[in-house]
Amino acid sequence: MVAKAVKGFGLAAKTARAGCALPRKSKRVVLTTREARRYSALVEVFARSGPSRTGIAAPVTEVNPVARVTTLVQPQLDLVEARISQQAAAFDQAIEGYVTYAIGGRGKRLRPLMALLAGGATGQINSGHVDLAVIVELIHLATLVHEDVIDEAERRRAQPTINARWGNSLSVLLGDCLFAHALNLSTSFDNSEISRAIARAASEICSGEMIQTQRRFDLKLSVQDYLRIVKMKTGSLFAAAAELGATISEADSAVIAILKDFGMRVGTAYQIYDDCLDIVGNERTTGKTLGTDLRKGKFTLPMLIFLRSASEFERERCSSFILDGRCEEVTEILKNRLGNGALDESITGGSDLIREAQTSIESLPSNAHLEGLFALGDALREMFEQLRT
C-alpha cells in the first residue's frame, strides 16, 4: 500500500504596515525596494503581455481551498508579493524585463505561506519571516523556469513560459540568475545557519531534478525511488520554509525539528498532488501545460502503482504507447478502471501523508497560526479529493 510507502518520512522597510514586530536578534535582510528601472521596449512588450495580449484564454476562476487559509497572514503575504515584484530592479537593466516576466505570475505562494504560518505558530511574525518567504518563493520560481525547459512546457500560470517566448538558453540562464539572487539575499541573516539551510535546500532541489531526469523511462523505478526524488525536489523547500520560520522565531530545537518534518511531509504530498493533476487536470483551469510527465518519461506515483500490479502484457503495451508518443492513451488507462485504481490509490496516499503531517504537530502549543497549519493540511486534502474521477 502507498500509505505504508509514504510513512516514516523522517527586509524591514514598511514592516509596520504588515503588522510585524522586529526580530529580537536577527538583523533584517535588505531586499530590493527601490523603484524598477525602465528596460528595453522590446522586452517591455513581452514582459507586460498577459493572456489577453497573447491570444491565450485566461483560466476559469475557481475558489482554491488554500485561499481560505491565507487570510490569517494576508497582510504579510501582501508585503511578500510587493517585495517579490520589486526584486526585478536588482538586476541589470538589459535583463530586468525577463525577470519581471518570470516573477509576474501569481501562484499559490504555498512556500511563503508555510514560512509565515510556522513563524506565527512559534512566536510573533516579524520582518525576518517576510524575508524568508520572499527567498523561498524566488527559489521556487527559479525551479519552475528550469522545469519548463526540461519539460518543454509552453504555458505556466496562464501565459507563455519563458522558454516558449525566448528559448531554452535564455531560460536556463534566467533560472540561474533567480537562484543566485535568492541565495545572495539569504546571506543577510545574522544567523548563518539560515543561509546554509537555504543553500542545502537549493542543492537538494537540483539533485532531485537531476536524479529524476536520469531515471526517465526507467521501468525499474520503484515507489520508494520516486518518493526519495519527490522529497528532494519538492519536500526539501517546504521543509526549509517551516524549519527556518521556527528558527527565526527562536523556537526550541525539538519544535523546529517537528515543523521541519511537517513541511517535508506536506511538500512531498503536494508533489504527489501535482503529479496526479498532470494526469487528470484541465489546462484551461490550471493555466499550465499538462501531460508532460509521461511525454518526458517521468514515471510518477500513479504510473508506478499501475505498473506494479499490471500484467506483463499491460506493462509492454503501456511502455510501447509511451515510447511511440501515444501518452494520451496511457493517461486514459490511468484515469479509468483499466488503471486498477492506481490514481485513486495515489490520491489516498498523498492525503494520508498530509494527515500524518497534521498528527505530527498536535503536540505543539495551540495558537491561531498552528491552527492555520492544520487548515492548510485540510485544504490540500480537499484538493486531493477534487481529483477523484
mmCIF file of C-alpha atoms in Angstrom:
data_model
loop_
_atom_site.group_PDB
_atom_site.id
_atom_site.type_symbol
_atom_site.label_atom_id
_atom_site.label_comp_id
_atom_site.label_asym_id
_atom_site.label_seq_id
_atom_site.Cartn_x
_atom_site.Cartn_y
_atom_site.Cartn_z
ATOM 1 C CA MET A 1 0.000 0.000 0.000
ATOM 2 C CA VAL A 2 1.098 3.547 -0.744
ATOM 3 C CA ALA A 3 0.225 4.562 2.812
ATOM 4 C CA LYS A 4 2.990 2.273 4.043
ATOM 5 C CA ALA A 5 5.416 3.529 1.414
ATOM 6 C CA VAL A 6 4.899 7.181 2.269
ATOM 7 C CA LYS A 7 5.002 6.601 6.019
ATOM 8 C CA GLY A 8 8.028 7.352 8.148
ATOM 9 C CA PHE A 9 9.421 10.470 6.452
ATOM 10 C CA GLY A 10 11.510 11.213 8.734
ATOM 11 C CA LEU A 11 13.710 43.331 4.977
ATOM 12 C CA ALA A 12 12.169 45.557 7.343
ATOM 13 C CA ALA A 13 11.069 48.650 5.427
ATOM 14 C CA LYS A 14 7.323 49.180 5.798
ATOM 15 C CA THR A 15 7.113 46.403 8.345
ATOM 16 C CA ALA A 16 4.577 48.272 10.417
ATOM 17 C CA ARG A 17 2.123 48.172 7.529
ATOM 18 C CA ALA A 18 2.164 44.358 7.738
ATOM 19 C CA GLY A 19 1.663 44.302 11.473
ATOM 20 C CA CYS A 20 5.043 42.635 12.002
ATOM 21 C CA ALA A 21 7.282 43.067 15.012
ATOM 22 C CA LEU A 22 11.023 43.387 14.556
ATOM 23 C CA PRO A 23 13.140 40.273 15.132
ATOM 24 C CA ARG A 24 14.645 40.000 18.565
ATOM 25 C CA LYS A 25 18.194 39.197 17.485
ATOM 26 C CA SER A 26 18.451 38.836 13.714
ATOM 27 C CA LYS A 27 19.464 41.778 11.571
ATOM 28 C CA ARG A 28 16.863 42.493 8.924
ATOM 29 C CA VAL A 29 17.559 41.240 5.434
ATOM 30 C CA VAL A 30 17.683 44.078 2.950
ATOM 31 C CA LEU A 31 15.636 43.198 -0.111
ATOM 32 C CA THR A 32 15.305 45.422 -3.128
ATOM 33 C CA THR A 33 12.683 48.084 -2.519
ATOM 34 C CA ARG A 34 13.658 50.844 -4.930
ATOM 35 C CA GLU A 35 11.597 51.685 -7.985
ATOM 36 C CA ALA A 36 12.218 49.491 -11.023
ATOM 37 C CA ARG A 37 14.252 50.982 -13.866
ATOM 38 C CA ARG A 38 12.804 51.137 -17.342
ATOM 39 C CA TYR A 39 14.071 48.440 -19.669
ATOM 40 C CA SER A 40 14.228 47.955 -23.425
ATOM 41 C CA ALA A 41 11.000 48.479 -25.338
ATOM 42 C CA LEU A 42 11.182 45.004 -26.892
ATOM 43 C CA VAL A 43 11.471 43.210 -23.566
ATOM 44 C CA GLU A 44 8.842 45.505 -22.057
ATOM 45 C CA VAL A 45 6.298 44.491 -24.696
ATOM 46 C CA PHE A 46 6.852 40.814 -23.934
ATOM 47 C CA ALA A 47 7.054 41.246 -20.172
ATOM 48 C CA ARG A 48 3.870 43.251 -19.961
ATOM 49 C CA SER A 49 1.861 40.942 -22.221
ATOM 50 C CA GLY A 50 -0.584 38.703 -20.431
ATOM 51 C CA PRO A 51 -3.160 36.225 -21.686
ATOM 52 C CA SER A 52 -5.288 38.957 -23.225
ATOM 53 C CA ARG A 53 -2.392 40.011 -25.461
ATOM 54 C CA THR A 54 -1.068 36.598 -26.353
ATOM 55 C CA GLY A 55 -4.283 35.051 -27.593
ATOM 56 C CA ILE A 56 -4.333 32.545 -24.738
ATOM 57 C CA ALA A 57 -7.524 32.323 -22.751
ATOM 58 C CA ALA A 58 -7.269 33.124 -19.066
ATOM 59 C CA PRO A 59 -8.055 30.200 -16.801
ATOM 60 C CA VAL A 60 -11.511 29.747 -15.381
ATOM 61 C CA THR A 61 -11.540 31.196 -11.895
ATOM 62 C CA GLU A 62 -12.195 28.624 -9.197
ATOM 63 C CA VAL A 63 -12.121 29.040 -5.459
ATOM 64 C CA ASN A 64 -8.920 27.443 -4.267
ATOM 65 C CA PRO A 65 -9.233 25.829 -0.825
ATOM 66 C CA VAL A 66 -5.825 27.281 0.118
ATOM 67 C CA ALA A 67 -7.206 30.804 -0.305
ATOM 68 C CA ARG A 68 -9.250 30.351 2.851
ATOM 69 C CA VAL A 69 -6.051 29.766 4.832
ATOM 70 C CA THR A 70 -4.148 32.784 3.535
ATOM 71 C CA THR A 71 -6.453 35.273 5.228
ATOM 72 C CA LEU A 72 -4.671 34.615 8.523
ATOM 73 C CA VAL A 73 -1.428 36.100 7.202
ATOM 74 C CA GLN A 74 -2.771 38.197 4.321
ATOM 75 C CA PRO A 75 -1.030 41.469 5.341
ATOM 76 C CA GLN A 76 2.334 39.692 5.421
ATOM 77 C CA LEU A 77 1.621 37.867 2.160
ATOM 78 C CA ASP A 78 0.773 41.189 0.518
ATOM 79 C CA LEU A 79 4.131 42.520 1.652
ATOM 80 C CA VAL A 80 5.848 39.385 0.318
ATOM 81 C CA GLU A 81 4.095 39.885 -3.026
ATOM 82 C CA ALA A 82 5.204 43.505 -3.230
ATOM 83 C CA ARG A 83 8.810 42.650 -2.409
ATOM 84 C CA ILE A 84 8.916 39.833 -4.941
ATOM 85 C CA SER A 85 7.768 42.294 -7.610
ATOM 86 C CA GLN A 86 10.449 44.749 -6.538
ATOM 87 C CA GLN A 87 13.264 42.230 -6.980
ATOM 88 C CA ALA A 88 13.464 42.808 -10.736
ATOM 89 C CA ALA A 89 15.095 46.177 -10.073
ATOM 90 C CA ALA A 90 18.121 44.399 -8.558
ATOM 91 C CA PHE A 91 19.130 43.029 -11.954
ATOM 92 C CA ASP A 92 20.939 44.598 -14.879
ATOM 93 C CA GLN A 93 18.682 46.783 -16.980
ATOM 94 C CA ALA A 94 19.203 44.519 -20.003
ATOM 95 C CA ILE A 95 17.608 41.513 -18.283
ATOM 96 C CA GLU A 96 15.252 43.240 -15.884
ATOM 97 C CA GLY A 97 12.293 42.722 -18.199
ATOM 98 C CA TYR A 98 12.801 38.972 -18.327
ATOM 99 C CA VAL A 99 12.909 38.811 -14.541
ATOM 100 C CA THR A 100 9.722 40.867 -14.342
ATOM 101 C CA TYR A 101 8.010 38.381 -16.635
ATOM 102 C CA ALA A 102 9.280 35.373 -14.667
ATOM 103 C CA ILE A 103 8.107 36.651 -11.295
ATOM 104 C CA GLY A 104 4.916 38.290 -12.563
ATOM 105 C CA GLY A 105 2.590 35.274 -12.460
ATOM 106 C CA ARG A 106 0.607 34.940 -9.260
ATOM 107 C CA GLY A 107 0.883 31.406 -7.893
ATOM 108 C CA LYS A 108 -0.464 29.802 -4.744
ATOM 109 C CA ARG A 109 2.543 31.027 -2.689
ATOM 110 C CA LEU A 110 2.440 27.832 -0.625
ATOM 111 C CA ARG A 111 6.075 28.033 0.459
ATOM 112 C CA PRO A 112 5.798 31.633 1.739
ATOM 113 C CA LEU A 113 2.570 30.613 3.456
ATOM 114 C CA MET A 114 4.381 27.732 5.145
ATOM 115 C CA ALA A 115 7.180 30.028 6.336
ATOM 116 C CA LEU A 116 4.785 32.614 7.776
ATOM 117 C CA LEU A 117 2.478 30.119 9.479
ATOM 118 C CA ALA A 118 5.416 28.233 11.018
ATOM 119 C CA GLY A 119 6.818 31.528 12.253
ATOM 120 C CA GLY A 120 3.493 32.530 13.763
ATOM 121 C CA ALA A 121 2.977 29.088 15.299
ATOM 122 C CA THR A 122 6.202 29.505 17.292
ATOM 123 C CA GLY A 123 6.257 33.225 18.000
ATOM 124 C CA GLN A 124 5.363 36.581 16.535
ATOM 125 C CA ILE A 125 5.725 37.005 12.771
ATOM 126 C CA ASN A 126 8.408 39.583 12.066
ATOM 127 C CA SER A 127 10.302 41.036 9.115
ATOM 128 C CA GLY A 128 12.713 38.084 9.107
ATOM 129 C CA HIS A 129 9.822 35.761 8.276
ATOM 130 C CA VAL A 130 8.796 38.007 5.415
ATOM 131 C CA ASP A 131 12.372 37.931 4.113
ATOM 132 C CA LEU A 132 12.408 34.152 4.316
ATOM 133 C CA ALA A 133 9.079 33.947 2.472
ATOM 134 C CA VAL A 134 10.441 36.076 -0.377
ATOM 135 C CA ILE A 135 13.591 33.964 -0.651
ATOM 136 C CA VAL A 136 11.891 30.566 -0.737
ATOM 137 C CA GLU A 137 9.450 31.797 -3.386
ATOM 138 C CA LEU A 138 12.286 33.119 -5.563
ATOM 139 C CA ILE A 139 13.972 29.722 -5.342
ATOM 140 C CA HIS A 140 10.694 28.072 -6.319
ATOM 141 C CA LEU A 141 10.304 30.427 -9.285
ATOM 142 C CA ALA A 142 13.839 29.571 -10.422
ATOM 143 C CA THR A 143 12.983 25.861 -10.364
ATOM 144 C CA LEU A 144 9.846 26.492 -12.442
ATOM 145 C CA VAL A 145 11.864 28.268 -15.135
ATOM 146 C CA HIS A 146 14.275 25.328 -15.323
ATOM 147 C CA GLU A 147 11.491 22.733 -15.122
ATOM 148 C CA ASP A 148 9.660 24.291 -18.068
ATOM 149 C CA VAL A 149 12.821 23.955 -20.150
ATOM 150 C CA ILE A 150 13.209 20.281 -19.214
ATOM 151 C CA ASP A 151 9.530 19.552 -19.897
ATOM 152 C CA GLU A 152 9.325 21.779 -22.987
ATOM 153 C CA ALA A 153 6.220 23.268 -21.408
ATOM 154 C CA GLU A 154 4.551 26.101 -23.284
ATOM 155 C CA ARG A 155 2.241 27.545 -20.620
ATOM 156 C CA ARG A 156 2.634 28.451 -16.980
ATOM 157 C CA ARG A 157 0.201 30.485 -14.908
ATOM 158 C CA ALA A 158 -1.965 31.201 -17.957
ATOM 159 C CA GLN A 159 0.799 32.764 -20.024
ATOM 160 C CA PRO A 160 3.592 31.504 -22.302
ATOM 161 C CA THR A 161 6.605 30.111 -20.453
ATOM 162 C CA ILE A 162 9.979 31.830 -20.629
ATOM 163 C CA ASN A 163 11.322 29.112 -22.925
ATOM 164 C CA ALA A 164 8.283 29.380 -25.201
ATOM 165 C CA ARG A 165 8.935 33.104 -25.584
ATOM 166 C CA TRP A 166 12.697 33.388 -25.639
ATOM 167 C CA GLY A 167 14.129 29.887 -25.963
ATOM 168 C CA ASN A 168 15.962 27.443 -23.727
ATOM 169 C CA SER A 169 19.336 29.167 -23.500
ATOM 170 C CA LEU A 170 17.978 32.393 -22.061
ATOM 171 C CA SER A 171 15.607 30.454 -19.793
ATOM 172 C CA VAL A 172 18.370 28.371 -18.215
ATOM 173 C CA LEU A 173 20.440 31.483 -17.540
ATOM 174 C CA LEU A 174 17.446 33.349 -16.143
ATOM 175 C CA GLY A 175 16.723 30.475 -13.756
ATOM 176 C CA ASP A 176 20.361 30.602 -12.678
ATOM 177 C CA CYS A 177 20.056 34.345 -12.018
ATOM 178 C CA LEU A 178 16.997 33.847 -9.828
ATOM 179 C CA PHE A 179 18.723 31.078 -7.864
ATOM 180 C CA ALA A 180 21.823 33.215 -7.341
ATOM 181 C CA HIS A 181 19.788 36.243 -6.306
ATOM 182 C CA ALA A 182 17.816 34.265 -3.735
ATOM 183 C CA LEU A 183 20.967 32.747 -2.247
ATOM 184 C CA ASN A 184 22.587 36.174 -2.124
ATOM 185 C CA LEU A 185 19.611 37.578 -0.217
ATOM 186 C CA SER A 186 19.828 34.715 2.262
ATOM 187 C CA THR A 187 23.337 35.748 3.329
ATOM 188 C CA SER A 188 21.964 38.865 5.023
ATOM 189 C CA PHE A 189 20.600 36.924 8.009
ATOM 190 C CA ASP A 190 22.753 37.290 11.100
ATOM 191 C CA ASN A 191 22.262 33.599 11.825
ATOM 192 C CA SER A 192 24.459 31.977 9.182
ATOM 193 C CA GLU A 193 22.726 28.632 9.696
ATOM 194 C CA ILE A 194 19.680 30.091 7.965
ATOM 195 C CA SER A 195 21.593 30.827 4.762
ATOM 196 C CA ARG A 196 23.310 27.438 4.930
ATOM 197 C CA ALA A 197 19.947 25.678 5.295
ATOM 198 C CA ILE A 198 18.571 27.583 2.301
ATOM 199 C CA ALA A 199 21.628 26.645 0.241
ATOM 200 C CA ARG A 200 21.233 22.989 1.245
ATOM 201 C CA ALA A 201 17.603 23.044 0.174
ATOM 202 C CA ALA A 202 18.554 24.548 -3.200
ATOM 203 C CA SER A 203 21.151 21.827 -3.667
ATOM 204 C CA GLU A 204 18.614 19.128 -2.767
ATOM 205 C CA ILE A 205 16.128 20.513 -5.284
ATOM 206 C CA CYS A 206 18.641 20.464 -8.111
ATOM 207 C CA SER A 207 19.883 16.995 -7.158
ATOM 208 C CA GLY A 208 16.336 15.652 -7.092
ATOM 209 C CA GLU A 209 15.614 17.066 -10.543
ATOM 210 C CA MET A 210 18.819 15.549 -11.890
ATOM 211 C CA ILE A 211 18.013 12.114 -10.484
ATOM 212 C CA GLN A 212 14.509 12.286 -11.912
ATOM 213 C CA THR A 213 15.926 13.192 -15.318
ATOM 214 C CA GLN A 214 18.472 10.391 -15.033
ATOM 215 C CA ARG A 215 15.712 7.848 -14.306
ATOM 216 C CA ARG A 216 13.432 8.788 -17.202
ATOM 217 C CA PHE A 217 11.811 5.830 -18.989
ATOM 218 C CA ASP A 218 13.178 3.574 -16.243
ATOM 219 C CA LEU A 219 10.758 0.701 -15.684
ATOM 220 C CA LYS A 220 12.807 -0.363 -12.659
ATOM 221 C CA LEU A 221 11.987 2.839 -10.792
ATOM 222 C CA SER A 222 10.234 1.878 -7.546
ATOM 223 C CA VAL A 223 7.716 3.783 -5.441
ATOM 224 C CA GLN A 224 10.442 4.293 -2.832
ATOM 225 C CA ASP A 225 12.760 5.706 -5.537
ATOM 226 C CA TYR A 226 10.014 8.072 -6.606
ATOM 227 C CA LEU A 227 9.332 9.239 -3.043
ATOM 228 C CA ARG A 228 13.035 9.903 -2.489
ATOM 229 C CA ILE A 229 13.117 12.063 -5.613
ATOM 230 C CA VAL A 230 9.957 13.924 -4.575
ATOM 231 C CA LYS A 231 11.304 14.614 -1.092
ATOM 232 C CA MET A 232 14.417 16.135 -2.643
ATOM 233 C CA LYS A 233 12.890 18.178 -5.464
ATOM 234 C CA THR A 234 9.807 19.481 -3.624
ATOM 235 C CA GLY A 235 9.699 18.410 0.011
ATOM 236 C CA SER A 236 13.057 19.975 0.853
ATOM 237 C CA LEU A 237 11.960 23.565 0.184
ATOM 238 C CA PHE A 238 8.709 23.161 2.135
ATOM 239 C CA ALA A 239 10.765 21.640 4.965
ATOM 240 C CA ALA A 240 13.216 24.550 4.895
ATOM 241 C CA ALA A 241 10.382 27.097 4.932
ATOM 242 C CA ALA A 242 8.804 25.517 8.025
ATOM 243 C CA GLU A 243 12.109 24.833 9.781
ATOM 244 C CA LEU A 244 13.501 28.320 9.248
ATOM 245 C CA GLY A 245 10.206 30.006 10.080
ATOM 246 C CA ALA A 246 10.507 28.407 13.514
ATOM 247 C CA THR A 247 14.234 29.142 13.673
ATOM 248 C CA ILE A 248 13.658 32.864 13.126
ATOM 249 C CA SER A 249 11.125 32.731 15.963
ATOM 250 C CA GLU A 250 13.895 31.198 18.118
ATOM 251 C CA ALA A 251 11.851 28.089 18.865
ATOM 252 C CA ASP A 252 13.295 25.090 20.710
ATOM 253 C CA SER A 253 15.257 22.643 18.597
ATOM 254 C CA ALA A 254 12.667 19.914 19.170
ATOM 255 C CA VAL A 255 9.881 22.177 17.892
ATOM 256 C CA ILE A 256 11.980 23.165 14.889
ATOM 257 C CA ALA A 257 12.521 19.502 14.049
ATOM 258 C CA ILE A 258 8.785 18.781 14.285
ATOM 259 C CA LEU A 259 7.914 21.626 11.939
ATOM 260 C CA LYS A 260 10.668 20.661 9.505
ATOM 261 C CA ASP A 261 9.190 17.162 9.339
ATOM 262 C CA PHE A 262 5.724 18.666 8.878
ATOM 263 C CA GLY A 263 6.992 20.725 5.940
ATOM 264 C CA MET A 264 8.670 17.708 4.360
ATOM 265 C CA ARG A 265 5.508 15.611 4.546
ATOM 266 C CA VAL A 266 3.271 18.376 3.212
ATOM 267 C CA GLY A 267 5.714 19.233 0.425
ATOM 268 C CA THR A 268 6.035 15.599 -0.603
ATOM 269 C CA ALA A 269 2.261 15.210 -0.601
ATOM 270 C CA TYR A 270 1.868 18.352 -2.673
ATOM 271 C CA GLN A 271 4.162 16.945 -5.355
ATOM 272 C CA ILE A 272 2.061 13.781 -5.424
ATOM 273 C CA TYR A 273 -0.968 16.039 -5.911
ATOM 274 C CA ASP A 274 0.754 17.892 -8.747
ATOM 275 C CA ASP A 275 1.710 14.610 -10.418
ATOM 276 C CA CYS A 276 -1.887 13.401 -10.222
ATOM 277 C CA LEU A 277 -3.070 16.760 -11.575
ATOM 278 C CA ASP A 278 -0.778 16.266 -14.569
ATOM 279 C CA ILE A 279 -2.932 13.251 -15.461
ATOM 280 C CA VAL A 280 -6.479 14.382 -14.663
ATOM 281 C CA GLY A 281 -6.226 18.175 -14.743
ATOM 282 C CA ASN A 282 -7.545 20.608 -17.321
ATOM 283 C CA GLU A 283 -5.134 23.068 -18.924
ATOM 284 C CA ARG A 284 -7.755 25.799 -19.033
ATOM 285 C CA THR A 285 -8.374 25.684 -15.303
ATOM 286 C CA THR A 286 -4.765 25.059 -14.258
ATOM 287 C CA GLY A 287 -3.271 27.598 -16.643
ATOM 288 C CA LYS A 288 -0.272 25.379 -17.421
ATOM 289 C CA THR A 289 0.837 22.658 -19.806
ATOM 290 C CA LEU A 290 -0.256 19.215 -18.600
ATOM 291 C CA GLY A 291 0.695 15.681 -19.587
ATOM 292 C CA THR A 292 4.405 16.463 -19.652
ATOM 293 C CA ASP A 293 5.421 13.733 -17.192
ATOM 294 C CA LEU A 294 4.535 10.804 -19.415
ATOM 295 C CA ARG A 295 5.747 12.542 -22.574
ATOM 296 C CA LYS A 296 9.123 13.038 -20.941
ATOM 297 C CA GLY A 297 9.265 9.535 -19.451
ATOM 298 C CA LYS A 298 8.809 10.678 -15.858
ATOM 299 C CA PHE A 299 7.085 7.820 -14.087
ATOM 300 C CA THR A 300 5.135 9.349 -11.212
ATOM 301 C CA LEU A 301 3.197 7.612 -8.456
ATOM 302 C CA PRO A 302 0.011 6.694 -10.411
ATOM 303 C CA MET A 303 2.066 5.144 -13.194
ATOM 304 C CA LEU A 304 4.335 3.268 -10.788
ATOM 305 C CA ILE A 305 1.389 1.833 -8.853
ATOM 306 C CA PHE A 306 -0.224 0.744 -12.105
ATOM 307 C CA LEU A 307 2.973 -0.916 -13.363
ATOM 308 C CA ARG A 308 3.455 -2.665 -10.024
ATOM 309 C CA SER A 309 0.189 -4.578 -10.392
ATOM 310 C CA ALA A 310 -0.046 -4.741 -14.187
ATOM 311 C CA SER A 311 0.385 -7.919 -16.172
ATOM 312 C CA GLU A 312 3.400 -8.338 -18.412
ATOM 313 C CA PHE A 313 1.177 -7.656 -21.401
ATOM 314 C CA GLU A 314 -0.126 -4.401 -19.886
ATOM 315 C CA ARG A 315 3.377 -3.278 -18.991
ATOM 316 C CA GLU A 316 4.623 -3.904 -22.504
ATOM 317 C CA ARG A 317 1.620 -2.208 -24.062
ATOM 318 C CA CYS A 318 1.931 0.949 -21.918
ATOM 319 C CA SER A 319 5.696 1.082 -22.469
ATOM 320 C CA SER A 320 5.098 0.883 -26.190
ATOM 321 C CA PHE A 321 2.495 3.652 -26.027
ATOM 322 C CA ILE A 322 4.898 5.958 -24.177
ATOM 323 C CA LEU A 323 7.830 5.261 -26.489
ATOM 324 C CA ASP A 324 5.583 5.864 -29.509
ATOM 325 C CA GLY A 325 4.373 9.160 -28.067
ATOM 326 C CA ARG A 326 0.817 7.892 -27.515
ATOM 327 C CA CYS A 327 0.735 9.184 -23.954
ATOM 328 C CA GLU A 328 -2.929 10.194 -24.118
ATOM 329 C CA GLU A 329 -3.861 6.508 -24.293
ATOM 330 C CA VAL A 330 -1.833 5.766 -21.156
ATOM 331 C CA THR A 331 -3.471 8.719 -19.428
ATOM 332 C CA GLU A 332 -6.903 7.330 -20.249
ATOM 333 C CA ILE A 333 -5.913 3.941 -18.831
ATOM 334 C CA LEU A 334 -4.782 5.565 -15.568
ATOM 335 C CA LYS A 335 -7.999 7.584 -15.345
ATOM 336 C CA ASN A 336 -10.407 4.692 -15.829
ATOM 337 C CA ARG A 337 -10.959 1.258 -14.350
ATOM 338 C CA LEU A 338 -8.248 -0.276 -16.542
ATOM 339 C CA GLY A 339 -5.744 1.528 -14.336
ATOM 340 C CA ASN A 340 -6.517 -0.842 -11.432
ATOM 341 C CA GLY A 341 -7.283 2.079 -9.133
ATOM 342 C CA ALA A 342 -3.722 3.451 -9.374
ATOM 343 C CA LEU A 343 -4.894 7.069 -9.482
ATOM 344 C CA ASP A 344 -7.233 6.690 -6.504
ATOM 345 C CA GLU A 345 -4.519 4.907 -4.530
ATOM 346 C CA SER A 346 -2.093 7.744 -5.260
ATOM 347 C CA ILE A 347 -4.651 10.327 -4.146
ATOM 348 C CA THR A 348 -5.295 8.371 -0.955
ATOM 349 C CA GLY A 349 -1.576 8.012 -0.283
ATOM 350 C CA GLY A 350 -0.972 11.745 -0.663
ATOM 351 C CA SER A 351 -3.953 12.611 1.506
ATOM 352 C CA ASP A 352 -2.818 10.159 4.183
ATOM 353 C CA LEU A 353 0.626 11.745 4.191
ATOM 354 C CA ILE A 354 -0.932 15.120 4.953
ATOM 355 C CA ARG A 355 -2.983 13.572 7.746
ATOM 356 C CA GLU A 356 0.254 12.164 9.222
ATOM 357 C CA ALA A 357 1.802 15.635 8.995
ATOM 358 C CA GLN A 358 -1.136 17.102 10.895
ATOM 359 C CA THR A 359 -0.828 14.428 13.577
ATOM 360 C CA SER A 360 2.862 15.227 13.988
ATOM 361 C CA ILE A 361 2.161 18.805 15.160
ATOM 362 C CA GLU A 362 -0.668 18.004 17.562
ATOM 363 C CA SER A 363 1.767 18.141 20.488
ATOM 364 C CA LEU A 364 2.714 21.780 19.820
ATOM 365 C CA PRO A 365 1.107 24.595 21.840
ATOM 366 C CA SER A 366 -2.007 25.746 20.051
ATOM 367 C CA ASN A 367 -2.475 29.214 18.632
ATOM 368 C CA ALA A 368 -4.147 30.721 15.562
ATOM 369 C CA HIS A 369 -1.182 30.109 13.280
ATOM 370 C CA LEU A 370 -0.753 26.494 14.343
ATOM 371 C CA GLU A 371 -4.434 26.064 13.554
ATOM 372 C CA GLY A 372 -3.574 27.656 10.219
ATOM 373 C CA LEU A 373 -1.100 24.840 9.544
ATOM 374 C CA PHE A 374 -3.822 22.298 10.297
ATOM 375 C CA ALA A 375 -6.160 24.224 7.995
ATOM 376 C CA LEU A 376 -3.529 24.205 5.258
ATOM 377 C CA GLY A 377 -3.433 20.435 5.513
ATOM 378 C CA ASP A 378 -7.226 20.264 5.320
ATOM 379 C CA ALA A 379 -7.186 22.492 2.228
ATOM 380 C CA LEU A 380 -4.650 20.285 0.471
ATOM 381 C CA ARG A 381 -6.613 17.161 1.330
ATOM 382 C CA GLU A 382 -9.680 18.823 -0.166
ATOM 383 C CA MET A 383 -7.689 19.491 -3.333
ATOM 384 C CA PHE A 384 -6.767 15.805 -3.461
ATOM 385 C CA GLU A 385 -10.413 14.806 -3.225
ATOM 386 C CA GLN A 386 -11.274 17.101 -6.114
ATOM 387 C CA LEU A 387 -9.018 14.968 -8.327
ATOM 388 C CA ARG A 388 -11.039 11.793 -7.919
ATOM 389 C CA THR A 389 -12.690 10.803 -11.179
#
